[in-house]
mmCIF file of C-alpha atoms in Angstrom:
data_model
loop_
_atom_site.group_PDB
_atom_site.id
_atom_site.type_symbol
_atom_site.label_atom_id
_atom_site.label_comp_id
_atom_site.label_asym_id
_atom_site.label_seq_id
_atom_site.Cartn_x
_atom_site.Cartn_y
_atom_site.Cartn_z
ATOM 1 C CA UNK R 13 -282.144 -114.170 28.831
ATOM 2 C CA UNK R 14 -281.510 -117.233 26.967
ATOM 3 C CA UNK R 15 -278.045 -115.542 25.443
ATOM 4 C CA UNK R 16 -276.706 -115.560 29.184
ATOM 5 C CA UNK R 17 -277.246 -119.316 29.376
ATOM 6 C CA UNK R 18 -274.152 -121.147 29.399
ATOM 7 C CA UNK R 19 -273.620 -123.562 26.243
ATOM 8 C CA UNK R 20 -273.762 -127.266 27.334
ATOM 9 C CA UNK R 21 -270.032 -128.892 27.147
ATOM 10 C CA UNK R 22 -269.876 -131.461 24.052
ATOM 11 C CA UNK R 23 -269.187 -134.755 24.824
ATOM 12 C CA UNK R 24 -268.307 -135.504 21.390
ATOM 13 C CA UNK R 25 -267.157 -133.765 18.649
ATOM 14 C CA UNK R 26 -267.822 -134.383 15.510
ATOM 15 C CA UNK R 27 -265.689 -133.943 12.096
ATOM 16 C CA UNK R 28 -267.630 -130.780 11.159
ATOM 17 C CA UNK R 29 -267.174 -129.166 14.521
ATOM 18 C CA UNK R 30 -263.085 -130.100 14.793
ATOM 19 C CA UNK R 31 -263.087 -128.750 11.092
ATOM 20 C CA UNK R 32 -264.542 -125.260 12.287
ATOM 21 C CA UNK R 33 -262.353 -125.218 15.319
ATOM 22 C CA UNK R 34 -259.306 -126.049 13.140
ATOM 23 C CA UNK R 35 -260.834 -122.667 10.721
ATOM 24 C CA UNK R 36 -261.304 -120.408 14.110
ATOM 25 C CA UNK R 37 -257.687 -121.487 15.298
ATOM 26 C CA UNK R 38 -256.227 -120.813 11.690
ATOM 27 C CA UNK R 39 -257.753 -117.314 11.056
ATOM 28 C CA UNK R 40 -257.044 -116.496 14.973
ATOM 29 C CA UNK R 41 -252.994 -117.501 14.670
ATOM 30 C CA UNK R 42 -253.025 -115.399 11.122
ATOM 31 C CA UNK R 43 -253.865 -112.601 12.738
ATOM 32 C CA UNK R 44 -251.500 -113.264 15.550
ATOM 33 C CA UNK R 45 -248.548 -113.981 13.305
ATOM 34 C CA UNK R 46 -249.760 -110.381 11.530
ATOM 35 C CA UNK R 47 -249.621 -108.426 14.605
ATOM 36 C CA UNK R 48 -246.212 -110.138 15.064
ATOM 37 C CA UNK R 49 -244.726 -108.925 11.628
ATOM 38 C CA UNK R 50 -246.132 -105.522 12.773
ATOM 39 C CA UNK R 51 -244.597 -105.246 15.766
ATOM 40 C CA UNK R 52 -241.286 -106.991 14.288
ATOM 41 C CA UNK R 53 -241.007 -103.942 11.614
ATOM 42 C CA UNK R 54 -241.608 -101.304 14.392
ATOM 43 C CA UNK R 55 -238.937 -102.623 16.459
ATOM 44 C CA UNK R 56 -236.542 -102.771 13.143
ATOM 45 C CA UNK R 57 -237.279 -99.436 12.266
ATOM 46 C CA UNK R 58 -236.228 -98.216 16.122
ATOM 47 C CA UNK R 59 -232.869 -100.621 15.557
ATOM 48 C CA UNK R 60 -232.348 -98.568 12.010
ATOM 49 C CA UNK R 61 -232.596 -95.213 13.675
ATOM 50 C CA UNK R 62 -230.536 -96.588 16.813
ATOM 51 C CA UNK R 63 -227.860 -97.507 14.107
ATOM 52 C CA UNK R 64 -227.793 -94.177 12.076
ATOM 53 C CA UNK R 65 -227.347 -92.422 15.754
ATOM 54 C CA UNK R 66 -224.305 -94.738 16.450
ATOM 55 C CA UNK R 67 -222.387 -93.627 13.319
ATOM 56 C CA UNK R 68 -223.365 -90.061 14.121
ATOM 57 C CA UNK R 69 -221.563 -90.766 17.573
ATOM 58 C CA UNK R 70 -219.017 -92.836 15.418
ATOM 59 C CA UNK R 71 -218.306 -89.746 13.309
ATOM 60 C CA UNK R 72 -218.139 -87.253 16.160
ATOM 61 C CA UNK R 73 -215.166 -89.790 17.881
ATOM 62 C CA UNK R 74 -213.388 -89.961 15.103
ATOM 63 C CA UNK R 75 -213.494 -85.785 15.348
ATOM 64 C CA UNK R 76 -212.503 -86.145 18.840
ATOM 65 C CA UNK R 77 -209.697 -88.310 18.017
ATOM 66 C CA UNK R 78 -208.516 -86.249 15.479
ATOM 67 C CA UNK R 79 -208.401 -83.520 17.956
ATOM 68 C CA UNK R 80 -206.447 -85.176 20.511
ATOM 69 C CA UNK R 81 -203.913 -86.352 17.623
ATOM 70 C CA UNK R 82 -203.098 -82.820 17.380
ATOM 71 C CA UNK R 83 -202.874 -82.301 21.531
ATOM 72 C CA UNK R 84 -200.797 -84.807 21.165
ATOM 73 C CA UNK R 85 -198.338 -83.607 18.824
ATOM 74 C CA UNK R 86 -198.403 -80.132 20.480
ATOM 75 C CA UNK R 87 -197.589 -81.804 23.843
ATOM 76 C CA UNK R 88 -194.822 -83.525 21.718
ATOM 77 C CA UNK R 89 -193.231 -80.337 20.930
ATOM 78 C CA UNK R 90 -193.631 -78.918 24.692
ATOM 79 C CA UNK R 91 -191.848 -82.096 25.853
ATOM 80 C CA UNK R 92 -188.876 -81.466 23.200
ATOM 81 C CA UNK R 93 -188.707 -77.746 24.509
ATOM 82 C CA UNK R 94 -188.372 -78.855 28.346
ATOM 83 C CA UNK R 95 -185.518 -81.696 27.539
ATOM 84 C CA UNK R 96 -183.758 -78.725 25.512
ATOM 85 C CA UNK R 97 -183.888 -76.734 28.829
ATOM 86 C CA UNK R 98 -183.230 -79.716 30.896
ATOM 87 C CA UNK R 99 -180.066 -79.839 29.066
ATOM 88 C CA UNK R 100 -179.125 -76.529 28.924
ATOM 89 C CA UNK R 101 -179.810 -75.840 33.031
ATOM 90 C CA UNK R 102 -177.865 -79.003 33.268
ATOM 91 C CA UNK R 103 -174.706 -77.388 30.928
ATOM 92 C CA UNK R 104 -174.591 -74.298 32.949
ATOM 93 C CA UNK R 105 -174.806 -76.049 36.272
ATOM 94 C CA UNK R 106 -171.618 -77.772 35.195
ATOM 95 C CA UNK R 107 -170.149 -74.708 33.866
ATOM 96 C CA UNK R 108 -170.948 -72.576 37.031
ATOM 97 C CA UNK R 109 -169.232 -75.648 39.294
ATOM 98 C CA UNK R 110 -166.302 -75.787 36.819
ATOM 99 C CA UNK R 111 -165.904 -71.976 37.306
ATOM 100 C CA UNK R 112 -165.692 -71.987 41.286
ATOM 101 C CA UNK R 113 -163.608 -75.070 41.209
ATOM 102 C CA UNK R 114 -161.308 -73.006 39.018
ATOM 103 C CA UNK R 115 -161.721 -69.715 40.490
ATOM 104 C CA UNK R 116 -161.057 -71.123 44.156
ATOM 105 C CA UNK R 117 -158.202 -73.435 42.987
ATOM 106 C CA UNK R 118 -156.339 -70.407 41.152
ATOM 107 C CA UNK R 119 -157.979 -67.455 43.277
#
């Protein structure tokens, strides 16, 4: 029962004491700056995989964008096909009111 008795407090510490506090407090904040390198190189190793997924994603826009460059140039071409048969509609509306002007002015 004497290894539950509580330690009495010091009152005064003397230089060999502070000297093996200074030791405990050394080897305790080792180990603590230790665990902290560990834990440091997991968390880089998660921001090197989070990296190689971004230029996976990177690689997959740039496929996307490629894609759309060639929506775009087909929508291009649909765009020139309608203004060819704006202008053509527009032509024969003209030439179908020039034709019943004419036809009732000389009918």
């Amino acid at each position: 029962m004497k290894s539950l008795e509580m330690e009495r407090p010091m009152d005064s510490w003397n230089d060999e004491r502070l000297d093996e506090l200074s030791r405990r407090m050394d080897a305790g904040f080792k180990e603590l700056r230790e665990e902290m390198r560990e834990g440091f190189a997991k968390v880089d190793k998660r921001f090197e995989q989070v990296d190689r997924r971004f230029e996976q994603v990177d690689k997959r826009f740039e496929q996307v964008d490629k894609r759309f460059e060639q929506v775009d140039k087909r929508f291009e071409q649909v765009d020139k096909r309608f203004e060819r048969l704006y202008y053509a509609m527009i032509t024969a509306s003209f030439g179908l009111v020039a034709s019943v002007v004419l036809a009732v002015a000389f009918g």
